[in-house]
Coordinates of C-alpha atoms and ligand atoms in Angstrom, one line a residue:
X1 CA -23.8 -21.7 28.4
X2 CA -23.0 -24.0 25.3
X3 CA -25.9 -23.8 22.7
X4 CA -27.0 -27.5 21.3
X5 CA -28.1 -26.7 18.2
X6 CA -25.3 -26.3 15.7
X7 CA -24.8 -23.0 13.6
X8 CA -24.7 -24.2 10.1
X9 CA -22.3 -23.0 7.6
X10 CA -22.8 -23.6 3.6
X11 CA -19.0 -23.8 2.0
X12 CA -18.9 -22.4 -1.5
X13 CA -15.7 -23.5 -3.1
X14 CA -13.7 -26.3 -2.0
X15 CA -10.3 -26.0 -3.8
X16 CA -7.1 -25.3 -1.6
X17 CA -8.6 -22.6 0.7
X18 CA -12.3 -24.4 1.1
X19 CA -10.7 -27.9 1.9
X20 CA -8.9 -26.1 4.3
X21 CA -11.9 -24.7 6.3
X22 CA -13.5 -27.8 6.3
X23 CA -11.0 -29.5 7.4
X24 CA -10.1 -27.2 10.3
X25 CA -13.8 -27.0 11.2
X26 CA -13.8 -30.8 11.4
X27 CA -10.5 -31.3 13.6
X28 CA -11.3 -28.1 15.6
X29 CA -14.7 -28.4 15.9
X30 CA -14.9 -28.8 19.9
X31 CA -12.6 -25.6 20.0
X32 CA -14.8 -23.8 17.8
X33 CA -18.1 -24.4 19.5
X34 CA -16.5 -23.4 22.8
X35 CA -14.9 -19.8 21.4
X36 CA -18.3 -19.4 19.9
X37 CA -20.9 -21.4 22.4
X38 CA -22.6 -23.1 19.9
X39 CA -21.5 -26.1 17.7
X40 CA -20.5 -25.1 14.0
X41 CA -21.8 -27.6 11.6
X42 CA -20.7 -27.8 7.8
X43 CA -24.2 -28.7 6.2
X44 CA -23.2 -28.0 2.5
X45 CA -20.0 -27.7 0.1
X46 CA -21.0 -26.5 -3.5
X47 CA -18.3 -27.7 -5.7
X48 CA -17.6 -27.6 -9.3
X49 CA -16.8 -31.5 -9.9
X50 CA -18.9 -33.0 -7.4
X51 CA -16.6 -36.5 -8.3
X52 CA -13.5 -35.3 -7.2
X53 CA -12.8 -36.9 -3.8
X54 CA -12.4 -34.6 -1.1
X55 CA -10.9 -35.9 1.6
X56 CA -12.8 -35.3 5.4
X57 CA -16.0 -34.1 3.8
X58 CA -19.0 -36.4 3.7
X59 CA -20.0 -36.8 0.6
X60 CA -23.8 -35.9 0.8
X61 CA -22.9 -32.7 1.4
X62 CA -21.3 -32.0 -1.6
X63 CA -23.1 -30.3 -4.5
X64 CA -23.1 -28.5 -7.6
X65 CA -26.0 -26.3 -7.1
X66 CA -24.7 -23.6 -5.0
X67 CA -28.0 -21.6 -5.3
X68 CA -30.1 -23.9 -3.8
X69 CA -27.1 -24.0 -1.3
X70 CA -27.7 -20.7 -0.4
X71 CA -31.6 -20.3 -0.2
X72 CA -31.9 -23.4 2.1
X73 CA -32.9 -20.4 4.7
X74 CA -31.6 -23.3 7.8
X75 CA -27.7 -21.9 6.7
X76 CA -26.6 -19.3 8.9
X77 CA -23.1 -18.7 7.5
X78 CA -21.9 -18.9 3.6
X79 CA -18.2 -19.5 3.5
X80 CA -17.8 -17.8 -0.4
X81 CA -14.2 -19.0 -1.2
X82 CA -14.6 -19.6 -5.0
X83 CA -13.0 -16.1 -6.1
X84 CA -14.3 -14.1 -9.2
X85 CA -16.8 -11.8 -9.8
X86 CA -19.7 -14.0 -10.8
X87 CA -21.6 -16.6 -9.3
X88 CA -19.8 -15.3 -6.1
X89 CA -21.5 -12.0 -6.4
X90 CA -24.9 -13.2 -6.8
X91 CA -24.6 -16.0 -4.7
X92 CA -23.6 -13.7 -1.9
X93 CA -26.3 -11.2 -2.2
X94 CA -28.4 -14.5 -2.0
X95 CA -27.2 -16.0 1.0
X96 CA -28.2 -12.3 2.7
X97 CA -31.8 -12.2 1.1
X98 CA -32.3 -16.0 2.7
X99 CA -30.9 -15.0 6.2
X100 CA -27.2 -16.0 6.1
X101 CA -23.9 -13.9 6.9
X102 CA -21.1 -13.9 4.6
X103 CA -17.3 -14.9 5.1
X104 CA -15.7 -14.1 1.9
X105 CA -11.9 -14.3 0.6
X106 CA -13.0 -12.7 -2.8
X107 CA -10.3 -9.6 -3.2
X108 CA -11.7 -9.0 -6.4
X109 CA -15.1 -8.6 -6.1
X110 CA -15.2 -6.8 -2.6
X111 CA -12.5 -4.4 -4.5
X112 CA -15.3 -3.8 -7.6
X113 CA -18.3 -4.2 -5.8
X114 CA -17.8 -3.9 -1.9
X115 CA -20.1 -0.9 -1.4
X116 CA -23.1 -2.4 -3.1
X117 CA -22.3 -6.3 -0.6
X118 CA -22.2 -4.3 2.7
X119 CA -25.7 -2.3 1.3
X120 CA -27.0 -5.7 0.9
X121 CA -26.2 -7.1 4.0
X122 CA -27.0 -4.0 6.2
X123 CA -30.6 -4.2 4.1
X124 CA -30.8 -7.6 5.4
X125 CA -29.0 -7.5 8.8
X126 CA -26.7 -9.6 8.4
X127 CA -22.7 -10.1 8.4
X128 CA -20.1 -9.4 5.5
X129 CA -16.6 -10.3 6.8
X130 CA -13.5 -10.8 4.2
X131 CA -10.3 -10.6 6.5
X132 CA -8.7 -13.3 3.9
X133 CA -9.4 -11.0 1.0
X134 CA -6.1 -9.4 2.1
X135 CA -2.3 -10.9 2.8
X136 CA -4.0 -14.2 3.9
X137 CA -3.1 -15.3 7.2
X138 CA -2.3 -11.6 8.2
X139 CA -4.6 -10.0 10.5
X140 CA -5.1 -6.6 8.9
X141 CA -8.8 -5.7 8.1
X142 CA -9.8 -6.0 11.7
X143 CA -7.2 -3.8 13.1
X144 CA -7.6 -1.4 10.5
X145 CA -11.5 -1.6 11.3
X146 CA -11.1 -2.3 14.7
X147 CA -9.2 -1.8 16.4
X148 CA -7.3 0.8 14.8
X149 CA -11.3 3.0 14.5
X150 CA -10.3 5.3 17.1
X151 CA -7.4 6.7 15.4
X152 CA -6.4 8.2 12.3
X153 CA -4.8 6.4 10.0
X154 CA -2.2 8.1 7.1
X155 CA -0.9 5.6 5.2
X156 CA -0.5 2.2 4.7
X157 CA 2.5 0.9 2.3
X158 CA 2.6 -2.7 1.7
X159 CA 3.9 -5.8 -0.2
X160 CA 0.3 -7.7 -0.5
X161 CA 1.6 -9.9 -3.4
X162 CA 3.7 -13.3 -2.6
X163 CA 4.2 -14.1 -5.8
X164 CA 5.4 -11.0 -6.9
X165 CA 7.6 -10.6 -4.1
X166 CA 9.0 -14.2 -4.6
X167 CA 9.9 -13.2 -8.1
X168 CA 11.3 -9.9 -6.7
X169 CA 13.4 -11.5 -4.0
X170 CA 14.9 -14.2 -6.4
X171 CA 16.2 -11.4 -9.1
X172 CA 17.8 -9.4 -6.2
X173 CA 19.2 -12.3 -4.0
X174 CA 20.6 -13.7 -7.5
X175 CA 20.9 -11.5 -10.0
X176 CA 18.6 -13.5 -12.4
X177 CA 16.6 -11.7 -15.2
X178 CA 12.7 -11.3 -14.6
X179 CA 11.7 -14.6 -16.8
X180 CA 14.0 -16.4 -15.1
X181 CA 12.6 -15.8 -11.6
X182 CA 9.2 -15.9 -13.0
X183 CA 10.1 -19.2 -14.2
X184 CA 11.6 -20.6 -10.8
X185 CA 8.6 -19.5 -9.6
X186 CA 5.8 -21.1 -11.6
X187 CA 7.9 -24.6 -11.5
X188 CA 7.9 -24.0 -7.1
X189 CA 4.4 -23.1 -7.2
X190 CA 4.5 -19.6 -6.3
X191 CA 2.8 -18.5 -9.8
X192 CA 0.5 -19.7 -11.3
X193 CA 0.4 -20.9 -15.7
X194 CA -1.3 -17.1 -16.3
X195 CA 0.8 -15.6 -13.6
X196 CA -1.4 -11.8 -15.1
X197 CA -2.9 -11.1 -12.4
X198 CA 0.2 -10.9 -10.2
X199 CA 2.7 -9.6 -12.0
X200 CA 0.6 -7.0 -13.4
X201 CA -0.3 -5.9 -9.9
X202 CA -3.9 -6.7 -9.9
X203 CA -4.5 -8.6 -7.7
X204 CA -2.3 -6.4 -5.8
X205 CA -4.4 -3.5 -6.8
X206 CA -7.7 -5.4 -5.4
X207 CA -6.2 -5.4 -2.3
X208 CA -4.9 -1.6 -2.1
X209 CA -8.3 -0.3 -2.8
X210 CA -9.9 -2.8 0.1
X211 CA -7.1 -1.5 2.2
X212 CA -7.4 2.1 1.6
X213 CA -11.2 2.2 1.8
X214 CA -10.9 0.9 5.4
X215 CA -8.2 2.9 6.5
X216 CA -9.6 5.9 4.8
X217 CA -13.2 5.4 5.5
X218 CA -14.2 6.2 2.1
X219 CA -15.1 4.2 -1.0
X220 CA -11.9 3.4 -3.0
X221 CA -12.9 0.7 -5.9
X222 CA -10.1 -1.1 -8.1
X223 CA -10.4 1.3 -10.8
X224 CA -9.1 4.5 -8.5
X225 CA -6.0 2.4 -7.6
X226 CA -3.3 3.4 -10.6
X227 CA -1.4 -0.1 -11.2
X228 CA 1.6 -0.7 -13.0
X229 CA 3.4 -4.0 -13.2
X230 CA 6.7 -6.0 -12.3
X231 CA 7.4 -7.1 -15.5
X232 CA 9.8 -4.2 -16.8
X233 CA 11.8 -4.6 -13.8
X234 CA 15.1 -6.0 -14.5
X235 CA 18.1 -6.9 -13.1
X236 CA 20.2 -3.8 -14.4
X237 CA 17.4 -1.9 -12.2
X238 CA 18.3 -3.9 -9.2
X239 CA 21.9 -3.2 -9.6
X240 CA 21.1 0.7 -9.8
X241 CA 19.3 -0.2 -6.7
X242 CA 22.1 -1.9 -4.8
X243 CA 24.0 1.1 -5.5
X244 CA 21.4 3.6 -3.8
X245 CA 21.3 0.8 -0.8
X246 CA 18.3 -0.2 -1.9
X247 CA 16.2 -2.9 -3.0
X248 CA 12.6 -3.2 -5.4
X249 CA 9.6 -4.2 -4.0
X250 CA 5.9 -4.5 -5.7
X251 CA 4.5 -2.1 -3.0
X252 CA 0.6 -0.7 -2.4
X253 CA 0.8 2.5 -1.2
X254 CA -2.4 4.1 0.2
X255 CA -2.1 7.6 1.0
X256 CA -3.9 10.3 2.5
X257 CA -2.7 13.9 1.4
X258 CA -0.8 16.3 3.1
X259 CA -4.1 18.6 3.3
X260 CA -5.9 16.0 4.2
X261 CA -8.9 16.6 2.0
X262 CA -7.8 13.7 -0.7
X263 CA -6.6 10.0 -0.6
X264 CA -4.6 8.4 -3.1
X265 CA -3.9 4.2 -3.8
X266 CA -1.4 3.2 -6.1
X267 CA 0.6 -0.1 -7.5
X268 CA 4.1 -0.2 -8.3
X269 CA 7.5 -1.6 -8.1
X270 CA 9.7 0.4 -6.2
X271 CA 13.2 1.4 -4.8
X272 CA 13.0 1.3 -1.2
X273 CA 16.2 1.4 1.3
X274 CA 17.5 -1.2 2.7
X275 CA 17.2 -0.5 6.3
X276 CA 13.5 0.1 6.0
X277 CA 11.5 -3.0 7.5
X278 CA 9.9 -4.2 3.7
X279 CA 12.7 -4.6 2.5
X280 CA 13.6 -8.1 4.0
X281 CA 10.7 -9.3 3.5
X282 CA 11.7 -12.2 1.2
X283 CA 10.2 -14.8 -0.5
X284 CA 6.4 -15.6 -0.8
X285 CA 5.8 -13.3 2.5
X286 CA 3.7 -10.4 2.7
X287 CA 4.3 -7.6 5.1
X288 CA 1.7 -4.1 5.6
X289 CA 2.9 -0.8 7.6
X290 CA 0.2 1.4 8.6
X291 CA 0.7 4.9 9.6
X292 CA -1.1 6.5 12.0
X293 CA -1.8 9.6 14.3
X294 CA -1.7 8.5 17.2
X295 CA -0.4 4.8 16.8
X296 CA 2.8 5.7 15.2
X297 CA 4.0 2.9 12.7
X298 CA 2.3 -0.7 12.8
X299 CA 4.0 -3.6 11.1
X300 CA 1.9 -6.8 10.0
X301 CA 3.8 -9.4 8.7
X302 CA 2.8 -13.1 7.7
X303 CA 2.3 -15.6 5.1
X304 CA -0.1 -13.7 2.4
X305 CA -1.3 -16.7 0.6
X306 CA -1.6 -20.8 0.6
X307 CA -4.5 -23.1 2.1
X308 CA -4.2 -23.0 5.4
X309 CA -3.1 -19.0 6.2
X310 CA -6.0 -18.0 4.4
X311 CA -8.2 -20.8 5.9
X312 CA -6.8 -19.5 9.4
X313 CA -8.3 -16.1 8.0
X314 CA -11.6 -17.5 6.8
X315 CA -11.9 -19.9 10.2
X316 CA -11.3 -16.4 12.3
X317 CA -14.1 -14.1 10.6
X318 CA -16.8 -17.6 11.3
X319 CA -16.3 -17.4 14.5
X320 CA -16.8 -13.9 15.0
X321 CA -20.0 -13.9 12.8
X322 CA -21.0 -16.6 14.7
X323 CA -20.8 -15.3 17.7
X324 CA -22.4 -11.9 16.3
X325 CA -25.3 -14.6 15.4
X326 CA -25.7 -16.1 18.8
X327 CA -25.9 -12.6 20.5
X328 CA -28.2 -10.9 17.6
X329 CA -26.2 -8.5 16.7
X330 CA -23.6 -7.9 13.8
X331 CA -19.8 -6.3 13.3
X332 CA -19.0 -3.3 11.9
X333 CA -20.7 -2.9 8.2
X334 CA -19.1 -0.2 5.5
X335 CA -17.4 2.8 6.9
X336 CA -17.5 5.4 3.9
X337 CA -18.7 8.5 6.1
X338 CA -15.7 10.3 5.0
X339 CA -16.3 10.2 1.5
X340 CA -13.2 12.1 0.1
X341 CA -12.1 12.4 -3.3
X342 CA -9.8 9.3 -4.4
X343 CA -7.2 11.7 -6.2
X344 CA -4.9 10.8 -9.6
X345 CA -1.6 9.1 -9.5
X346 CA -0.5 12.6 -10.9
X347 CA -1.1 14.0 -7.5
X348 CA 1.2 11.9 -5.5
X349 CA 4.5 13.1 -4.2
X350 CA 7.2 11.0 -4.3
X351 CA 10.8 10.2 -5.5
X352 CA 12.2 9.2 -8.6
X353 CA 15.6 7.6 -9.4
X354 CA 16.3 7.6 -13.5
X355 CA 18.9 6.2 -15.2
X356 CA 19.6 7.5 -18.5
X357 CA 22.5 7.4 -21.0
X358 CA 23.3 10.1 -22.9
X359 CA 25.8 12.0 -24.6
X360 CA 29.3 12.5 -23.1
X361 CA 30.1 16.4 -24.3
X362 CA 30.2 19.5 -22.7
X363 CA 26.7 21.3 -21.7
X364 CA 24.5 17.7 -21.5
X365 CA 24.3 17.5 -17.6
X366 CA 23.6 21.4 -18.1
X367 CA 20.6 20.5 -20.3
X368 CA 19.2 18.0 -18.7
X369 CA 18.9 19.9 -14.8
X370 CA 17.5 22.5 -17.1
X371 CA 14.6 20.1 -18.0
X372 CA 14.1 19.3 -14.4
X373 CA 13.9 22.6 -12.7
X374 CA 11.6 23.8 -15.8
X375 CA 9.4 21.1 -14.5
X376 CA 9.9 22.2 -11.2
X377 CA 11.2 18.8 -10.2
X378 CA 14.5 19.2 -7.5
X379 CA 17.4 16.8 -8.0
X380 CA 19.1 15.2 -5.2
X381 CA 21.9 13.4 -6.3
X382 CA 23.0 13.3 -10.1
X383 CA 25.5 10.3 -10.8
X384 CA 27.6 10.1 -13.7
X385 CA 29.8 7.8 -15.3
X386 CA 31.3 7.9 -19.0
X387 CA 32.3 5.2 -21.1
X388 CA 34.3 5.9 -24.6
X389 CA 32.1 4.4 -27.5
X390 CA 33.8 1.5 -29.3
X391 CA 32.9 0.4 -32.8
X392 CA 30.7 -1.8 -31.4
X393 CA 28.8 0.8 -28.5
X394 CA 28.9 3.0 -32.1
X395 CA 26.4 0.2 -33.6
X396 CA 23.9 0.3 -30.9
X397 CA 23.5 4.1 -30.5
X398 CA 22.8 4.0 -34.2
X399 CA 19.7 1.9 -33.4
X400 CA 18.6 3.5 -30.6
X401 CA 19.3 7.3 -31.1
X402 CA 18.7 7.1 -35.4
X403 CA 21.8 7.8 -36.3
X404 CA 25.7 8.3 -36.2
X405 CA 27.1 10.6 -33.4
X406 CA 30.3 11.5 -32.3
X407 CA 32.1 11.4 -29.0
X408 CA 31.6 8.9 -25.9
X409 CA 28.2 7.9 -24.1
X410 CA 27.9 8.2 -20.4
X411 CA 25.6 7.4 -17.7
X412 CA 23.7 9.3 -16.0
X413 CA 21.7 8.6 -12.8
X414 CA 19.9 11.4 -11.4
X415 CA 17.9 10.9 -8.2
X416 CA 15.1 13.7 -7.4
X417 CA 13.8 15.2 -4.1
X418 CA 9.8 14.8 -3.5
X419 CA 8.0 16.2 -6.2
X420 CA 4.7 15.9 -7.9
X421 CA 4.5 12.4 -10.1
X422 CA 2.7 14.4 -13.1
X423 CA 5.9 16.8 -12.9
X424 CA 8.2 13.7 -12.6
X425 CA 6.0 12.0 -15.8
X426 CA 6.6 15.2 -17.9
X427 CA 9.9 15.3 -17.0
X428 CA 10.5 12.3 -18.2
X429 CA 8.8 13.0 -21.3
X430 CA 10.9 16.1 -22.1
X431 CA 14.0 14.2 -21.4
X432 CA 13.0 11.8 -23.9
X433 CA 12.6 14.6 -26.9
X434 CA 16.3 15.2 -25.9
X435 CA 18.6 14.7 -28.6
X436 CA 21.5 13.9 -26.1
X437 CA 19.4 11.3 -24.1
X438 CA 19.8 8.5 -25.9
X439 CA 17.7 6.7 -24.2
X440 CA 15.6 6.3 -20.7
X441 CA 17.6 2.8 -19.0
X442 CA 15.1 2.7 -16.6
X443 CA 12.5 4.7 -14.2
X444 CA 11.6 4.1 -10.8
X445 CA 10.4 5.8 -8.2
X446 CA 11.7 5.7 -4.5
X447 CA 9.9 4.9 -1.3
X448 CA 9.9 4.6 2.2
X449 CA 12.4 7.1 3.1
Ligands
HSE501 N1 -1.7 -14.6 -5.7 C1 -1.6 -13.9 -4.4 C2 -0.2 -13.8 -4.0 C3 -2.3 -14.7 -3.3 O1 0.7 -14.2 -4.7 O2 0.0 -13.1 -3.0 C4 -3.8 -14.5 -3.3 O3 -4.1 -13.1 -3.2

């Protein structure tokens, strides 16, 4: 039986993803009410410039006081699509003291603060969904707190960035240099003027610790996710790369340990094979595999950003909050029972490919697997190849080493087995202090294999 009276949803936020919503609500509205048995009924928009003209939305709705938006007390659902920590915070925690449910998109704050939103909301019985928070369009929180709650999940290794891996794809389908693609992708739209956020992984990072505190049911916030950036990678390291059969991805990697007693979330670009699934993912797409017991491997793939993915998001979480609303109940609050320790990036075990040049004389390679079996770091495959120094190649050592040496230069790639990243960091380290490393080309470390 169809419900009359309409559910009504206040919109904070009506940029690219908001305008979205409302328009989808307002085209799909007879849909809607049947999937949920009650009309859906936009009753507010709080905007920042309340002249701009928004195309679809009537303009009495529009407003500029968002608070008052969201203590009407008649609003059953807030629609918080403005992003950032504050207002969105406290406008939230409003709309659940004044009886609404919250849809959110807000990586950010449900990464710093998600554990204090879903006390809120449980206090006041009421919804907190954010399935747009992460990769968009791509369905991934509910599976992971869905329908993926009987299992046990083990890892989930990702490309959540678009931007990131548009600038990534460019630099390996072209050889260009990282500004370059950067640049190609700022003038496409793909970055924006203070691309930060993406290139140095945090938005990325956001959605790792959202990701692993689901999968792991435990609290992971953004400052236990170790993050580095894209913006060192360059288009030497993609050629190294090409030669392992690989390519570089921005990947989140959530992780349970071996033992199973500790989890571990990380941001980083990384070498991963060619024949493994993320690696043609290309352009602005995001992909997410999940590992689990019983499962196996689970591959979500999709546009991770843009107005209308992330309003297809936003539009799926209403519904299900308003049906929870219609039959009096709510979906699956914060699942943190588990509660294990959220372990340094020291801890994880992985691979690492290094390129480094160093001296061509007898006893180098000797010295340098010395340094990684006294870290207790296994090589895989060392690779070497020797150049004679020219007047010129004599000039640049200078710079980089401090001063003349004699004899050729050579390069040397040495990839390691699985070790512990602390013992890979320190063996990095002590190759440095090497007077016959000349320098450390590049370091990456290798995944998916
Ligand atoms: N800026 C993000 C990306 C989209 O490039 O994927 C929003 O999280």
């Amino acid at each position: 039986m169809m419900r009359t009276r309409p559910l009504k949803v206040a919109l904070l936020g009506c940029g690219v993803v908001g305008s979205e919503v409302a328009r989808i609500m307002t085209t799909h509205a007879d849909d809607l009410a049947q999937r949920i048995g009650a009309p859906v009924e936009l009753a507010g928009v709080a905007v920042r410039r309340p002249a701009k003209v928004r195309e679809g939305i009537d303009p009495a709705l529009v407003t500029t006081d968002a608070t008052a938006l969201v203590k009407r007390g008649d609003i059953d659902v807030v629609v918080e699509v403005i992003g950032g920590i504050e207002p969105a915070r406290s406008l939230i925690t409003t709309a659940f003291e004044h009886g609404a449910s919250v849809v959110s998109a807000n990586k950010a704050l449900l990464a710093q603060d998600g554990a204090a939103l879903h006390a809120a909301a449980g206090e006041h019985g009421r919804d907190l969904y954010y399935e747009a928070a992460v990769a968009g369009a791509i369905p991934l929180i509910r599976p992971l707190r869905e329908s993926l709650a009987g299992d046990k999940v083990n890892r989930v290794l990702g490309i959540v960035n678009g931007t990131t891996n548009f600038i990534l794809d460019k630099m390996d389908t072209t050889g260009a240099g990282y500004q370059e693609a950067l640049d190609e992708a700022t003038a496409l739209g793909y970055a924006e003027a203070d691309p930060t956020a993406d290139v140095e992984g945090f938005d990325a990072a956001a959605k790792a610790a959202i990701l692993a505190g689901i999968a792991f049911h435990t609290r992971v916030r953004l400052d236990d996710v170790h993050r580095e950036g894209m913006t060192e990678v360059t288009a030497a390291d993609f050629r190294s790369a090409k030669e392992m059969g690989c390519t570089i991805k921005l990947l989140a990697i959530c992780e349970r340990a071996a033992d199973g007693a500790s989890v571990t979330a990380r941001v980083h670009p990384a070498m991963i094979p060619l024949s493994h699934p993320l690696a043609s993912v290309r352009g602005a797409y995001n992909a997410v595999f999940v590992e689990s017991e019983a499962a196996g491997r689970l591959m979500f793939y999709g546009p991770g950003a843009g107005g209308s993915p992330t309003a297809s998001a936003v539009l799926g979480d209403l519904v299900a909050v308003c049906r929870n609303k219609l039959n009096g109940t709510t979906g699956p609050g914060e699942s943190a029972y588990a509660a294990l320790p959220v372990s340094p990036m020291g801890d994880v075990v992985t691979r690492y490919h290094i390129s480094l040049d160093v001296a061509d004389k007898p006893g180098v390679l000797a010295q340098v697997a010395t340094v990684f079996a006294e870290h207790g770091v296994s090589i895989d495959t060392v690779r070497q190849s020797g150049r004679n120094v020219s007047s010129g190649g004599e000039a640049a050592i200078e710079q980089g080493g401090g001063g003349r040496r004699e004899g050729g230069e050579a390069s040397l790639v040495v990839v390691t087995h699985r070790a512990l990243d602390a013992a890979l960091t320190g063996t990095v380290e002590a190759l440095r202090k090497l007077d016959t490393v000349r320098g450390v080309a590049s370091i990456m470390r290798v995944e998916g294999e």
